[in-house]
XYZ file of C-alpha atoms in Angstrom:
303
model
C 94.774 -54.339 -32.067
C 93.669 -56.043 -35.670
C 97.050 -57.931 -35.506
C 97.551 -59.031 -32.125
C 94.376 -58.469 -30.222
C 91.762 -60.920 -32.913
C 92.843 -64.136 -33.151
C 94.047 -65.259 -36.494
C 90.805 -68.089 -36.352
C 88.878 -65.141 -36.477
C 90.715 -62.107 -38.719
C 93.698 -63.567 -41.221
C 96.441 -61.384 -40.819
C 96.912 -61.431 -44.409
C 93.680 -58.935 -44.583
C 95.791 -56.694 -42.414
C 98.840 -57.246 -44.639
C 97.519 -56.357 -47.494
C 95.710 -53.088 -46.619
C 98.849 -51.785 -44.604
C 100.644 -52.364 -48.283
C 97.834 -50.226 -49.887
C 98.132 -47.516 -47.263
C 101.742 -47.370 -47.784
C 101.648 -47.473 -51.890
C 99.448 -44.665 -51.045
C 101.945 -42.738 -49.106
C 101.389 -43.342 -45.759
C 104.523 -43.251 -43.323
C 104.166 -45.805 -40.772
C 106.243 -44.991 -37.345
C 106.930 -48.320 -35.691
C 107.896 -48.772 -32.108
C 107.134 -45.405 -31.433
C 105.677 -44.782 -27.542
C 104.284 -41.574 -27.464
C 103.630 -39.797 -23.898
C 102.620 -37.069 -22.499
C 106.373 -35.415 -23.204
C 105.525 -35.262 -26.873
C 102.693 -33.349 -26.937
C 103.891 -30.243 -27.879
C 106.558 -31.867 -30.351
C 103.687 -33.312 -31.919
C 101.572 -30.000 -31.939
C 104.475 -28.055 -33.493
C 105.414 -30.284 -36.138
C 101.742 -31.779 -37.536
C 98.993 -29.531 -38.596
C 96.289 -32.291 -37.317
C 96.732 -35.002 -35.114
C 93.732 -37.907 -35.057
C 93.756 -39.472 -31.664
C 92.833 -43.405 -33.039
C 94.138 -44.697 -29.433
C 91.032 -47.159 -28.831
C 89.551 -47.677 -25.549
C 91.927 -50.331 -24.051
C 91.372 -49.434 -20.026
C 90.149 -53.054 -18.854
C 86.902 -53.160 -16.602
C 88.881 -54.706 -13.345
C 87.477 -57.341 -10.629
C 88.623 -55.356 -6.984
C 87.690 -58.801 -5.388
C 89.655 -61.002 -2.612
C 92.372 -63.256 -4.580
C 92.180 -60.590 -7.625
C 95.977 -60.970 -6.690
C 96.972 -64.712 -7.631
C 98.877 -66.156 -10.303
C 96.688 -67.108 -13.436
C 94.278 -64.376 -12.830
C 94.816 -62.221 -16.129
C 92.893 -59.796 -18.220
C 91.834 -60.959 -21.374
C 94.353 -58.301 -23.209
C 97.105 -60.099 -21.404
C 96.201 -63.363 -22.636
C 95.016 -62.898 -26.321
C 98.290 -60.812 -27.559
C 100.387 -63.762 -26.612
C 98.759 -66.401 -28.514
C 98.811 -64.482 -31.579
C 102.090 -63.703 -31.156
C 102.711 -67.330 -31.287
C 100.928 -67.870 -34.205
C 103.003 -64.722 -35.926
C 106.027 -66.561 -35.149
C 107.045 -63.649 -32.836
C 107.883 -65.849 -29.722
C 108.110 -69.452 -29.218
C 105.317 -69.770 -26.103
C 103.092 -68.187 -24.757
C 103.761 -66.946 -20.844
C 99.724 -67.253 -20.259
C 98.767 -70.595 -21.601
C 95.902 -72.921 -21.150
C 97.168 -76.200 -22.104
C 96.455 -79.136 -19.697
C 94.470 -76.411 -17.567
C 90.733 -75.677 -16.551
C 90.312 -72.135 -17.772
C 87.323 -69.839 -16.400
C 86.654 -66.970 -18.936
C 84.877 -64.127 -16.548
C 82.253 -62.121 -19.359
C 80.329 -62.970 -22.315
C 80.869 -60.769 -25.149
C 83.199 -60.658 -28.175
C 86.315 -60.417 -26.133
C 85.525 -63.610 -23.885
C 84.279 -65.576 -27.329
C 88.300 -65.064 -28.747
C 89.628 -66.047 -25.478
C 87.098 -69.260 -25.511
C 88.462 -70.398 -29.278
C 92.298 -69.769 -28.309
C 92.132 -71.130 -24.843
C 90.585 -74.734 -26.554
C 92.888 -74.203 -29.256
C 95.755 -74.106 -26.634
C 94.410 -77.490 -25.413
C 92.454 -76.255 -22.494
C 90.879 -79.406 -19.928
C 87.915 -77.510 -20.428
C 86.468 -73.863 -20.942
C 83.721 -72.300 -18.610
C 82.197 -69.102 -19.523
C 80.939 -67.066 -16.382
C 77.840 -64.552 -17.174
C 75.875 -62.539 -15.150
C 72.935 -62.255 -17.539
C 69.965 -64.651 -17.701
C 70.961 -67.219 -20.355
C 69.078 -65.385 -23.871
C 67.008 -66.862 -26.134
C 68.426 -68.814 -28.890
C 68.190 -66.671 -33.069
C 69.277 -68.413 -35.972
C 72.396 -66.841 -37.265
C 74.716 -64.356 -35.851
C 72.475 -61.253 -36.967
C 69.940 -59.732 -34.646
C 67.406 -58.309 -36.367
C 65.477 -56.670 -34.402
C 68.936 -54.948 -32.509
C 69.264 -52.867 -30.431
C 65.291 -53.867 -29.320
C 66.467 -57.266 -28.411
C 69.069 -57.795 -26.311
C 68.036 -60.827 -24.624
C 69.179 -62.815 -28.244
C 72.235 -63.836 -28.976
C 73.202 -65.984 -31.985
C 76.150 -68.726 -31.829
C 79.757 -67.895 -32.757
C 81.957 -70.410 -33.995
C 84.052 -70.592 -30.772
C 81.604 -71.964 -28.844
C 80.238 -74.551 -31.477
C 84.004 -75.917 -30.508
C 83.357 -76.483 -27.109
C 82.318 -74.360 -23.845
C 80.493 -75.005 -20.415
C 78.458 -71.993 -20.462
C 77.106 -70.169 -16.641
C 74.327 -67.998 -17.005
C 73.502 -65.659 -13.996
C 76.523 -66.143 -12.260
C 78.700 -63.660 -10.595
C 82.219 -63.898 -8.990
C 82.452 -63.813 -5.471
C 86.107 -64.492 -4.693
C 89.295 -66.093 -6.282
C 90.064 -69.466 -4.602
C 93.514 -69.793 -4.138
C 95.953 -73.109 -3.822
C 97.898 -71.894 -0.950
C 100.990 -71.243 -2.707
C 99.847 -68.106 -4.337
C 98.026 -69.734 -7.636
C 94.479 -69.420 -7.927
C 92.638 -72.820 -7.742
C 89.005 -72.197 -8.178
C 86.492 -69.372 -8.567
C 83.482 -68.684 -5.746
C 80.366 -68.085 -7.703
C 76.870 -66.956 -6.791
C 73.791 -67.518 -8.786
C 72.113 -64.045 -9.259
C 68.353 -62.694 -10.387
C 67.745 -59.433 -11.677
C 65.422 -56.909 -9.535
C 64.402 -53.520 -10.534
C 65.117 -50.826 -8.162
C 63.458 -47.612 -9.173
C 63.368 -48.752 -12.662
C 67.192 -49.289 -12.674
C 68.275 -53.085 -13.561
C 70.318 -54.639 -10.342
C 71.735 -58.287 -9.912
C 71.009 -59.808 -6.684
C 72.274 -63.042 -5.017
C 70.089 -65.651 -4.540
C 69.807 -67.188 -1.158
C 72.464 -70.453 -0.868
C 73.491 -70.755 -4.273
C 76.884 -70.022 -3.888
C 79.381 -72.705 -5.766
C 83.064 -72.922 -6.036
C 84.266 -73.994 -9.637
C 87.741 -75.514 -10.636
C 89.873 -73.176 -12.392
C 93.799 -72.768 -13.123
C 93.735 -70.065 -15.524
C 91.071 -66.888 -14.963
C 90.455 -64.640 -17.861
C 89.121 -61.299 -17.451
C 86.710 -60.277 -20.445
C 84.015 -57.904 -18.606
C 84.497 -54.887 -20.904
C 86.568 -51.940 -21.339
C 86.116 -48.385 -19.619
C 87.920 -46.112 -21.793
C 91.274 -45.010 -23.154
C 94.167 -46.284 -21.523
C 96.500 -42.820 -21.985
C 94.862 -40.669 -19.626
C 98.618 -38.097 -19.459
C 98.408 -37.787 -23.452
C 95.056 -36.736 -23.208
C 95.573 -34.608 -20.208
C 98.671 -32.882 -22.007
C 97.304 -32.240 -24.970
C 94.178 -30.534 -23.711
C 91.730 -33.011 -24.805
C 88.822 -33.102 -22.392
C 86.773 -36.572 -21.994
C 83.582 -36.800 -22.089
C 83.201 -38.149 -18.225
C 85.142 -40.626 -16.351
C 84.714 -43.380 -18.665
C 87.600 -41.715 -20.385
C 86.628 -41.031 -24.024
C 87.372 -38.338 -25.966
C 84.744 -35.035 -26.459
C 84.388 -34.291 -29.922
C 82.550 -31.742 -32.187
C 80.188 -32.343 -34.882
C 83.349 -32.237 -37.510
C 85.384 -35.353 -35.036
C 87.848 -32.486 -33.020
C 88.304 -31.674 -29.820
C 87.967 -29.171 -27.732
C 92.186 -28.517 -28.968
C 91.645 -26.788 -32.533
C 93.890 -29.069 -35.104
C 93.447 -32.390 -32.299
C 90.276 -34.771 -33.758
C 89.605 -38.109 -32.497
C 87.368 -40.787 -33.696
C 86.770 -44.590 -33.082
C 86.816 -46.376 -29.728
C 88.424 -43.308 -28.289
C 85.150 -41.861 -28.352
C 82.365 -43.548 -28.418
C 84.172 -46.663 -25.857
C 85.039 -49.943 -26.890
C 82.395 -51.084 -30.311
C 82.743 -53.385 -33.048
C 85.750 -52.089 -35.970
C 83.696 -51.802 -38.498
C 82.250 -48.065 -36.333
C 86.195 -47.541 -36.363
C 86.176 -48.105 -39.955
C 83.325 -45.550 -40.754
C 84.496 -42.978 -37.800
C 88.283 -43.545 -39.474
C 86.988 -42.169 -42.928
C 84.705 -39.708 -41.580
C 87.161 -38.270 -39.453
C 89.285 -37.766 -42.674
C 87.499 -36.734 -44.780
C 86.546 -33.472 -42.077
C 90.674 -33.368 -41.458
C 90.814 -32.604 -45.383
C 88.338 -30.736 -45.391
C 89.740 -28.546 -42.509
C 92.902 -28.645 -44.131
C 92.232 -27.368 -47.965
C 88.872 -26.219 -47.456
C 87.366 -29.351 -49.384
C 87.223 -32.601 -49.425
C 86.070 -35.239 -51.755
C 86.126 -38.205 -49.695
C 83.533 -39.794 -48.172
C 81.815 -38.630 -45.138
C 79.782 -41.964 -44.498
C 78.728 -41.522 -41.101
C 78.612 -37.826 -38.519
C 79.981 -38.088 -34.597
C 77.638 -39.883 -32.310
């Protein structure tokens, strides 16, 4: 996900590089290529004493919405892989490009930020970033200080200092398509929020629905869970509901003894640096489990 997931503007793969070499010097055995299903869950079981379930939470939030169906509508993990894989040398072009086209980028977090600075990197006609949220007030600098009291801040990234149209309170209606089976532009409706028994709802307002130009739709709304729903199921590992994480003890395992899991896979999709912490942590109680002691660190406890 480091690799091909965060564009190289944004993580140099040779920071990946060089901590894979460390890992290895170390003694890690890295198992390339290796798809494992459902079908290997009890070859796994018998031949590991501990398995860490680090699968992430790559299940993309999806749009059920007339014209979901046409060409150049794409999730934003369908797009982003490609262009790094450019960059890596791995393939020539990408299939998903945004060169010479008017790109709509549905979502306004992280995700939709990477697919704003590759899609203008690609030589996009122009960039138009689609939120439902009231547009926040400006902060200085990337850190909110005051989070998680202050959502309605956001700081600048870099990506769109380069260039974005930016659509606050807007929601998708429809996909517009060209009559050939492309998508050609993107119904939108201006929304307000309401509370409704003090829960937050988004409601249309009266006549302010617009239809904007777009050749290339990317889908950045979030992420719902894990994406391996069978390995989970086969190995016994119950989820916490049906967002699809993981349910985990207060020493990161299971409710399998000798399966742990840590990271996205159980607290949803989050920032790597919690994957960082939750990687060691869940280590360090692995070890510990293991030998009966453990002297690495333990720098954060489950969620």
């Amino acid at each position: 996900l480091l690799r091909y997931g965060i564009p190289d503007f944004k993580m140099p793969k040779d920071i990946i590089d060089r901590r894979i070499e460390q890992m290895r010097a170390e003694g890690t055995q890295f198992k390339v290529n290796a798809d494992i299903g459902p079908d290997d869950a009890t070859g796994l079981r018998s031949e590991f004493d501990a398995i860490v379930l680090a699968v992430g939470a790559l299940a993309p939030r999806e749009l059920s919405m007339p014209g979901r169906e046409l060409r150049g509508v794409h999730q934003a993990m369908e797009y982003l892989p490609q262009g790094n894989r450019v960059q890596a040398g791995d393939i020539a072009a990408p299939s998903i490009g945004a060169k010479d086209k008017h790109v709509i980028i549905v979502g306004g977090g992280d995700t939709a930020a990477d697919c704003l600075g590759t899609a203008n990197r690609q030589g996009a006609l122009s960039v138009t970033v689609l939120d439902h949220n009231p547009r926040p007030l400006p902060r200085a600098g990337l850190v909110n200080p005051a989070w998680p009291s202050a959502p309605s801040t956001r700081g600048v990234s870099p990506a769109h200092d380069e260039g974005v149209h930016e659509a606050w309170a807007r929601e998708v209606v429809a996909f517009v398509g060209d009559g050939a089976g492309a998508v050609r532009g993107v119904l939108v409706e201006q929304v307000e929020i309401v509370r409704v028994d003090g829960r937050r709802e988004f409601r249309p307002v009266p006549d302010s629905r617009t239809e904007l130009p777009a050749d290339l739709v990317l889908l950045a709304a979030g992420f719902v869970g894990t994406d391996v729903p069978e390995l989970l199921t086969a190995l016994g590992a119950e989820s916490v509901d049906d967002r699809g994480t993981v349910r985990i003890d207060d020493r990161w395992e299971t409710s399998v003894p000798g399966v742990y899991a840590c990271g996205d896979a159980t607290r949803g999709a989050s920032l790597v640096v919690w994957a960082i912490a939750e990687g060691r942590a869940c280590a360090a109680a692995v070890d510990d489990a293991l030998t009966g002691l453990s002297e690495l660190p333990q720098p954060v406890r489950p969620h």
